[in-house]
PDB file of C-alpha atoms in Angstrom:
ATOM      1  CA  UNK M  34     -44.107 -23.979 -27.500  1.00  0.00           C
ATOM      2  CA  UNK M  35     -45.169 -23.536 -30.933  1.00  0.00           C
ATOM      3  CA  UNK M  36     -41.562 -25.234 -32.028  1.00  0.00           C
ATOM      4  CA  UNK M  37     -41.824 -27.758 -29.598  1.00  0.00           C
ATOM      5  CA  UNK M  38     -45.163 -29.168 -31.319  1.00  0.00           C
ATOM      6  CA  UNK M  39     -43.850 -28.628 -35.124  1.00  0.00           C
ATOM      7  CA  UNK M  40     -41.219 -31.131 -34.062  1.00  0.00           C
ATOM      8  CA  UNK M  41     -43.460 -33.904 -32.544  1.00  0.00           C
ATOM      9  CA  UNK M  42     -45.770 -33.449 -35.582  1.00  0.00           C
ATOM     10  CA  UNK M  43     -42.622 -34.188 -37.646  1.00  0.00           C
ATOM     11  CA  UNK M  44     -42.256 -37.350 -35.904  1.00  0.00           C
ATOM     12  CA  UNK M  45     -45.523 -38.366 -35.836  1.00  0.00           C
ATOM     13  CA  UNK M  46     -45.902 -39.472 -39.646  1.00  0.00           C
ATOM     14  CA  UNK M  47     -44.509 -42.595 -41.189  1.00  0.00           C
ATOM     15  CA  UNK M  48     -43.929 -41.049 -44.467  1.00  0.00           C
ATOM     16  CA  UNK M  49     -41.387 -38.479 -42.575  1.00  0.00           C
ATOM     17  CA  UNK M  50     -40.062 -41.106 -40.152  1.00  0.00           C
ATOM     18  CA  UNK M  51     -39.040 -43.042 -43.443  1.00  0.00           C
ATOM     19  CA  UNK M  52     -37.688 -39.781 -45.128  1.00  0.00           C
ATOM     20  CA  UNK M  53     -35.241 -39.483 -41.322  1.00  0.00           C
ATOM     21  CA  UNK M  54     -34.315 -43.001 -41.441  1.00  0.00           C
ATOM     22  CA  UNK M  55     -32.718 -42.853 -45.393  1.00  0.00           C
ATOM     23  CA  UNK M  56     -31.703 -39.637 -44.405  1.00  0.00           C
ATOM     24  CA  UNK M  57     -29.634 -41.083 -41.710  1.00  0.00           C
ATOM     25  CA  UNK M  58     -28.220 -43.892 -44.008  1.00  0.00           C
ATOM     26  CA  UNK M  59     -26.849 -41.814 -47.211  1.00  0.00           C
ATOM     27  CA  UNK M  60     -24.908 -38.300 -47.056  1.00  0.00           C
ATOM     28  CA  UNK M  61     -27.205 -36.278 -49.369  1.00  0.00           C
ATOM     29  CA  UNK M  62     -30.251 -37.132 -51.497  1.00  0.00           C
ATOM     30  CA  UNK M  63     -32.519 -35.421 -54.213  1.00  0.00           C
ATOM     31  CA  UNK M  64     -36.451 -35.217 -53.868  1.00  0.00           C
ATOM     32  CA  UNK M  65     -36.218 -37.686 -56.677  1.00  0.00           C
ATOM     33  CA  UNK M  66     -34.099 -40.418 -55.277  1.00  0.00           C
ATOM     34  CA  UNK M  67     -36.516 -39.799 -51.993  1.00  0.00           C
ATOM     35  CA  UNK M  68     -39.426 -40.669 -54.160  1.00  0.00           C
ATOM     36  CA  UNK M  69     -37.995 -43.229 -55.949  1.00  0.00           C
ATOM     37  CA  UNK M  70     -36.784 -44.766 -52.665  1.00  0.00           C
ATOM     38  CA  UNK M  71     -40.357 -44.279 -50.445  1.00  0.00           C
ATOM     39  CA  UNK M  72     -42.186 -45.277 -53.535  1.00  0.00           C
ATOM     40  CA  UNK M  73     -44.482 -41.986 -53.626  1.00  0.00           C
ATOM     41  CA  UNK M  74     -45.168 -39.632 -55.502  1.00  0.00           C
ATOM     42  CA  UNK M  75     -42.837 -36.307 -55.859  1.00  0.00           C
ATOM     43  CA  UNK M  76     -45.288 -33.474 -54.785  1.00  0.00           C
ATOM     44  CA  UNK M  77     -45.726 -35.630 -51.372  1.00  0.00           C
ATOM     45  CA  UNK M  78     -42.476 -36.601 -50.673  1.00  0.00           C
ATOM     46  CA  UNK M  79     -41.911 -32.757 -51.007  1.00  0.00           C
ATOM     47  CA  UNK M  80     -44.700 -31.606 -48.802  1.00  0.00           C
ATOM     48  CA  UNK M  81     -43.043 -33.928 -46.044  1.00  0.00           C
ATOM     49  CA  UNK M  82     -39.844 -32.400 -46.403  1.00  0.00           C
ATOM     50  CA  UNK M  83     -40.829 -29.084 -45.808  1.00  0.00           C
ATOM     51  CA  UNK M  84     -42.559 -30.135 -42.577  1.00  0.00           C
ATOM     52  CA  UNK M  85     -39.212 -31.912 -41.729  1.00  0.00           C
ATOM     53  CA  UNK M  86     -37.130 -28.214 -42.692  1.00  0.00           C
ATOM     54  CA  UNK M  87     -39.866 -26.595 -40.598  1.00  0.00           C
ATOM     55  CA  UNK M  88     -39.450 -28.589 -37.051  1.00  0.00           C
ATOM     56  CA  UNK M  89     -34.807 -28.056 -38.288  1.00  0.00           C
ATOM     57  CA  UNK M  90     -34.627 -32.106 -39.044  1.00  0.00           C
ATOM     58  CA  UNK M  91     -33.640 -31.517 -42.956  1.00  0.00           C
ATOM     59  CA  UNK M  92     -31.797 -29.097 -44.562  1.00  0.00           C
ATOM     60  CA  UNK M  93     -31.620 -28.254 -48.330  1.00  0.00           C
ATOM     61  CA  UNK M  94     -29.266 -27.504 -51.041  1.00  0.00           C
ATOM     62  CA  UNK M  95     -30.523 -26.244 -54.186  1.00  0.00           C
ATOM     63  CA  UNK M  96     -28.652 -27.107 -57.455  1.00  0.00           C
ATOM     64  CA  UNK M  97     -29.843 -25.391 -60.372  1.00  0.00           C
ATOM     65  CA  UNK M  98     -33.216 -27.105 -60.378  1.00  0.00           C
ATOM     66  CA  UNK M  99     -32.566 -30.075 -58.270  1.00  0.00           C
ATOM     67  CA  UNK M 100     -33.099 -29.889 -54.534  1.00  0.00           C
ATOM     68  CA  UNK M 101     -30.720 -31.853 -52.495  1.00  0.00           C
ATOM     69  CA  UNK M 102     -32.106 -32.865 -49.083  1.00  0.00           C
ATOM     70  CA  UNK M 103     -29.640 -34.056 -45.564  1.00  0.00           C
ATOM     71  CA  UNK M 104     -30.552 -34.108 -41.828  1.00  0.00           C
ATOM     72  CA  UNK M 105     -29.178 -30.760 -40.778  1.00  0.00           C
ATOM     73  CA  UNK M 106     -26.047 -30.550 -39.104  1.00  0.00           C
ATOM     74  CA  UNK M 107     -26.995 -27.748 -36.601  1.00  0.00           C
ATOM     75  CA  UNK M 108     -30.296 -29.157 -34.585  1.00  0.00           C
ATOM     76  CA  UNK M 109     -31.343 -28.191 -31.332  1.00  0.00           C
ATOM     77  CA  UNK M 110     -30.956 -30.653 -28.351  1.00  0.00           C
ATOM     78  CA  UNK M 111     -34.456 -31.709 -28.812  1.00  0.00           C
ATOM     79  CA  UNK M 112     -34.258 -32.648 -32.513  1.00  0.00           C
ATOM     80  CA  UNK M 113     -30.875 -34.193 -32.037  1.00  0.00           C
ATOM     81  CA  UNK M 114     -32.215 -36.735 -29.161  1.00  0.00           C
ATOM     82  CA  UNK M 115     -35.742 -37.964 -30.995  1.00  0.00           C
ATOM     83  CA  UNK M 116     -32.922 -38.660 -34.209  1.00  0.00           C
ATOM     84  CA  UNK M 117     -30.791 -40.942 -32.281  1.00  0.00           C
ATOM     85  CA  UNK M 118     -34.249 -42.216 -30.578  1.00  0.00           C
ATOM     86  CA  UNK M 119     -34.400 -43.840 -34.272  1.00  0.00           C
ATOM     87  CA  UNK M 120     -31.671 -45.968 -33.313  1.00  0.00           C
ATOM     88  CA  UNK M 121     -33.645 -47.498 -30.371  1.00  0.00           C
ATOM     89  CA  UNK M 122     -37.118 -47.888 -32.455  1.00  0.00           C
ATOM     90  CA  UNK M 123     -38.063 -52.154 -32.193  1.00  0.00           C
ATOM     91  CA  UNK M 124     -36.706 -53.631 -35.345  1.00  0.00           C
ATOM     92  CA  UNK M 125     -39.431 -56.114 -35.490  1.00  0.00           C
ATOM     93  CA  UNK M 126     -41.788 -52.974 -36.417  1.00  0.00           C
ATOM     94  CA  UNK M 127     -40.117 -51.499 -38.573  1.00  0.00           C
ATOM     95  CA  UNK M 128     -37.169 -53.704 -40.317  1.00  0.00           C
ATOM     96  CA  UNK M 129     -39.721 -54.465 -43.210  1.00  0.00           C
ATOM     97  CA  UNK M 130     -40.694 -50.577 -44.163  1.00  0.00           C
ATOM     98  CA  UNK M 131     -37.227 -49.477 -43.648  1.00  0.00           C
ATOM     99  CA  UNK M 132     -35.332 -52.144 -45.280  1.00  0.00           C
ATOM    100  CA  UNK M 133     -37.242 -52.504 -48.536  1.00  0.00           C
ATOM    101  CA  UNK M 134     -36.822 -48.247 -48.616  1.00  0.00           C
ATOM    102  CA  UNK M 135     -33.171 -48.809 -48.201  1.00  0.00           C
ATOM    103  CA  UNK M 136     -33.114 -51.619 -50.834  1.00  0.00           C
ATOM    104  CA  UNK M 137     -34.892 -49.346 -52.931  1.00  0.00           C
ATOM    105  CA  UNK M 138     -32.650 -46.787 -52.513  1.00  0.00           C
ATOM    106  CA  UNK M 139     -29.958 -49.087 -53.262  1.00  0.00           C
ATOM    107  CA  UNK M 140     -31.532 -50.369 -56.233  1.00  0.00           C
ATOM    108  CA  UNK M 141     -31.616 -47.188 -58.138  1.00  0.00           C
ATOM    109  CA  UNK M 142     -29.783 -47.373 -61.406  1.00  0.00           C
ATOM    110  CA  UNK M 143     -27.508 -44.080 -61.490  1.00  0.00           C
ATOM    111  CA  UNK M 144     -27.796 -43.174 -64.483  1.00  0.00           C
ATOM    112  CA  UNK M 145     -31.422 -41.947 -63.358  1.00  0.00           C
ATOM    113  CA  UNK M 146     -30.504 -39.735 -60.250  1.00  0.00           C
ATOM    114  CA  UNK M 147     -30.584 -36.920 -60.520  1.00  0.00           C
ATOM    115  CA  UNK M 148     -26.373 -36.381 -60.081  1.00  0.00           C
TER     116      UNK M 148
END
């Protein structure tokens, strides 16, 4: 049960539903390109990713001293159907947030990430 409620509270913040939905969009990303992105700073951005490795949404790569962040590839069922519930959230609420995080993200000179 305990599982069960780490994964609603996962989904239950804007901060990590904005962390899923880049997540969805680009293979791989740092904790700086997340920040960058979301517009917040590092040590929160990192606190919500934890929570997100916690309820098996993320998974992470570390790189010498860069931690690279993706969904993870092996979720349960449960995990696997709120992620594609993403897909059916109304555009109208959320085009704005998630569009100006992807433009952000695409915005991001790359000679500043952290590649």
């Amino acid at each position: 049960m305990e599982g069960i409620v780490h994964v609603f509270q996962a989904f239950a913040d804007p901060t990590r539903l904005r962390l899923l939905n880049l997540l969805r969009h680009e293979k791989e990303l740092c904790v700086c390109d997340l920040s960058a992105a979301l517009s917040e700073e590092q040590p929160k951005v990192s606190r919500h990713l934890a929570i997100l490795r916690q309820a098996n949404l993320v998974s992470v790569r570390n790189e010498g001293r860069w931690k690279f962040y993706e969904l993870a590839r092996k979720t349960p069922k449960l995990q696997r159907r709120l992620l594609r519930s993403l897909d059916a959230v109304n555009p109208l609420e959320t085009e704005d947030t998630f569009g100006n995080d992807q433009q952000r993200m695409a915005g991001l000179v790359l000679r500043l990430r952290c590649r």
